[in-house]
Amino acid sequence: QVQVVESGGGSVQAGGSLRLSCAASGYSYRRKMGWFRQAPGKEREGVAAIWTSSGSTIYADSVKGRFTISQDNTKNTVYLQMNSLEAEDTGLYYCAADPAAGSWLDPAGFGYWGQGTQVTVSS
């Protein structure tokens, strides 16, 4: 059974940094891994994604230059390094996985989801 587990959320002041981790288990074939976030009253939105076999990445415009997605294939773990955090980055951050390419930042393109980890940025 595929499992996706996030960790690393917390509270930070604007301008600070956080690193989120996502451990995937239950399968080893190539897949895409993505980070999504959802603020209260808003739709879930894609933040960053990575194709694990090649390391290719994609980012939402709102986080380009501030967030970095990376992976450690030996640990089946994906990270999201978040720098220069802004109050608008506050939300519940989810990690997701799927074996199909495409729909990189579309929640509908991911079939396996974690429970989410809260990120709160105070201004």
mmCIF file of C-alpha atoms in Angstrom:
data_model
loop_
_atom_site.group_PDB
_atom_site.id
_atom_site.type_symbol
_atom_site.label_atom_id
_atom_site.label_comp_id
_atom_site.label_asym_id
_atom_site.label_seq_id
_atom_site.Cartn_x
_atom_site.Cartn_y
_atom_site.Cartn_z
ATOM 1 C CA GLN A 1 0.000 0.000 0.000
ATOM 2 C CA VAL A 2 1.346 3.404 -1.000
ATOM 3 C CA GLN A 3 1.875 5.801 1.873
ATOM 4 C CA VAL A 4 2.949 9.430 1.836
ATOM 5 C CA VAL A 5 3.912 11.144 5.091
ATOM 6 C CA GLU A 6 4.852 14.802 5.500
ATOM 7 C CA SER A 7 6.795 16.430 8.321
ATOM 8 C CA GLY A 8 8.550 19.677 9.127
ATOM 9 C CA GLY A 9 5.827 22.282 9.322
ATOM 10 C CA GLY A 10 5.726 24.973 11.975
ATOM 11 C CA SER A 11 5.489 28.660 12.688
ATOM 12 C CA VAL A 12 7.983 31.227 11.475
ATOM 13 C CA GLN A 13 8.199 34.972 11.029
ATOM 14 C CA ALA A 14 8.096 36.547 7.600
ATOM 15 C CA GLY A 15 11.485 36.315 5.924
ATOM 16 C CA GLY A 16 12.305 33.060 7.682
ATOM 17 C CA SER A 17 12.801 29.539 6.350
ATOM 18 C CA LEU A 18 11.349 26.074 6.823
ATOM 19 C CA ARG A 19 12.083 22.698 5.277
ATOM 20 C CA LEU A 20 9.350 20.156 4.718
ATOM 21 C CA SER A 21 10.015 16.456 4.218
ATOM 22 C CA CYS A 22 7.911 13.830 2.483
ATOM 23 C CA ALA A 23 8.575 10.119 2.779
ATOM 24 C CA ALA A 24 6.935 7.804 0.275
ATOM 25 C CA SER A 25 6.677 4.055 0.708
ATOM 26 C CA GLY A 26 4.897 1.133 -0.865
ATOM 27 C CA TYR A 27 6.342 1.299 -4.368
ATOM 28 C CA SER A 28 9.627 1.997 -6.073
ATOM 29 C CA TYR A 29 8.787 2.705 -9.712
ATOM 30 C CA ARG A 30 9.340 6.144 -11.138
ATOM 31 C CA ARG A 31 6.772 8.711 -10.172
ATOM 32 C CA LYS A 32 6.141 12.387 -9.719
ATOM 33 C CA MET A 33 6.056 13.914 -6.281
ATOM 34 C CA GLY A 34 4.429 17.220 -5.596
ATOM 35 C CA TRP A 35 3.853 19.753 -2.876
ATOM 36 C CA PHE A 36 0.523 21.501 -2.591
ATOM 37 C CA ARG A 37 -0.932 23.972 -0.138
ATOM 38 C CA GLN A 38 -4.348 25.082 0.948
ATOM 39 C CA ALA A 39 -5.172 28.242 2.837
ATOM 40 C CA PRO A 40 -8.471 28.628 4.716
ATOM 41 C CA GLY A 41 -11.290 29.376 2.303
ATOM 42 C CA LYS A 42 -9.120 28.794 -0.765
ATOM 43 C CA GLU A 43 -8.632 25.950 -3.193
ATOM 44 C CA ARG A 44 -5.685 23.624 -2.975
ATOM 45 C CA GLU A 45 -2.888 24.843 -5.235
ATOM 46 C CA GLY A 46 0.260 23.282 -6.605
ATOM 47 C CA VAL A 47 3.547 24.658 -5.304
ATOM 48 C CA ALA A 48 6.289 22.454 -6.771
ATOM 49 C CA ALA A 49 6.749 19.035 -8.312
ATOM 50 C CA ILE A 50 9.588 16.698 -9.260
ATOM 51 C CA TRP A 51 9.882 13.712 -11.600
ATOM 52 C CA THR A 52 11.896 11.345 -9.451
ATOM 53 C CA SER A 53 13.687 9.419 -12.210
ATOM 54 C CA SER A 54 15.192 12.498 -13.877
ATOM 55 C CA GLY A 55 15.070 15.123 -11.144
ATOM 56 C CA SER A 56 13.183 17.537 -13.393
ATOM 57 C CA THR A 57 11.298 20.151 -11.406
ATOM 58 C CA ILE A 58 8.531 22.683 -11.867
ATOM 59 C CA TYR A 59 7.361 25.538 -9.653
ATOM 60 C CA ALA A 60 4.363 27.789 -9.269
ATOM 61 C CA ASP A 61 5.171 31.379 -10.224
ATOM 62 C CA SER A 62 4.375 32.542 -6.701
ATOM 63 C CA VAL A 63 7.266 30.550 -5.187
ATOM 64 C CA LYS A 64 9.910 30.644 -7.921
ATOM 65 C CA GLY A 65 13.245 31.774 -6.542
ATOM 66 C CA ARG A 66 12.127 31.188 -2.944
ATOM 67 C CA PHE A 67 11.225 27.490 -2.748
ATOM 68 C CA THR A 68 13.297 24.508 -3.848
ATOM 69 C CA ILE A 69 12.094 20.939 -4.264
ATOM 70 C CA SER A 70 14.708 18.206 -4.031
ATOM 71 C CA GLN A 71 14.942 14.491 -3.413
ATOM 72 C CA ASP A 72 16.983 11.784 -1.775
ATOM 73 C CA ASN A 73 16.199 8.633 -3.736
ATOM 74 C CA THR A 74 18.061 6.455 -1.277
ATOM 75 C CA LYS A 75 15.477 7.429 1.305
ATOM 76 C CA ASN A 76 12.462 7.763 -1.021
ATOM 77 C CA THR A 77 12.160 11.250 0.415
ATOM 78 C CA VAL A 78 11.353 14.580 -1.179
ATOM 79 C CA TYR A 79 12.040 17.939 0.444
ATOM 80 C CA LEU A 80 10.655 21.431 0.057
ATOM 81 C CA GLN A 81 13.053 24.133 1.194
ATOM 82 C CA MET A 82 11.113 27.335 1.738
ATOM 83 C CA ASN A 83 13.046 30.592 2.081
ATOM 84 C CA SER A 84 11.961 34.226 2.308
ATOM 85 C CA LEU A 85 8.599 33.105 3.592
ATOM 86 C CA GLU A 86 5.670 35.503 3.369
ATOM 87 C CA ALA A 87 2.382 35.633 5.243
ATOM 88 C CA GLU A 88 0.684 34.545 2.004
ATOM 89 C CA ASP A 89 2.572 31.236 2.221
ATOM 90 C CA THR A 90 0.548 30.244 5.275
ATOM 91 C CA GLY A 91 -1.505 27.099 4.816
ATOM 92 C CA LEU A 92 -1.740 23.354 5.157
ATOM 93 C CA TYR A 93 0.956 21.819 2.999
ATOM 94 C CA TYR A 94 0.381 18.446 1.421
ATOM 95 C CA CYS A 95 2.732 16.040 -0.279
ATOM 96 C CA ALA A 96 1.394 13.847 -3.053
ATOM 97 C CA ALA A 97 2.635 11.138 -5.382
ATOM 98 C CA ASP A 98 1.530 9.564 -8.645
ATOM 99 C CA PRO A 99 3.087 7.216 -11.202
ATOM 100 C CA ALA A 100 1.844 9.161 -14.241
ATOM 101 C CA ALA A 101 3.706 12.070 -15.797
ATOM 102 C CA GLY A 102 1.918 15.325 -16.587
ATOM 103 C CA SER A 103 -0.513 17.503 -14.598
ATOM 104 C CA TRP A 104 2.457 18.521 -12.564
ATOM 105 C CA LEU A 105 0.795 21.148 -10.381
ATOM 106 C CA ASP A 106 -2.795 19.974 -10.707
ATOM 107 C CA PRO A 107 -4.145 18.220 -7.609
ATOM 108 C CA ALA A 108 -6.287 16.051 -9.889
ATOM 109 C CA GLY A 109 -3.095 14.562 -11.314
ATOM 110 C CA PHE A 110 -2.059 12.953 -8.038
ATOM 111 C CA GLY A 111 -3.581 9.834 -6.548
ATOM 112 C CA TYR A 112 -1.743 9.433 -3.266
ATOM 113 C CA TRP A 113 -1.796 12.096 -0.582
ATOM 114 C CA GLY A 114 -0.384 12.699 2.848
ATOM 115 C CA GLN A 115 -2.309 14.155 5.757
ATOM 116 C CA GLY A 116 -0.732 17.591 5.531
ATOM 117 C CA THR A 117 1.517 19.687 7.734
ATOM 118 C CA GLN A 118 0.716 23.234 8.863
ATOM 119 C CA VAL A 119 2.911 26.169 7.916
ATOM 120 C CA THR A 120 2.172 29.494 9.572
ATOM 121 C CA VAL A 121 4.054 32.657 8.633
ATOM 122 C CA SER A 122 3.501 35.712 10.779
ATOM 123 C CA SER A 123 4.135 39.211 9.482
#
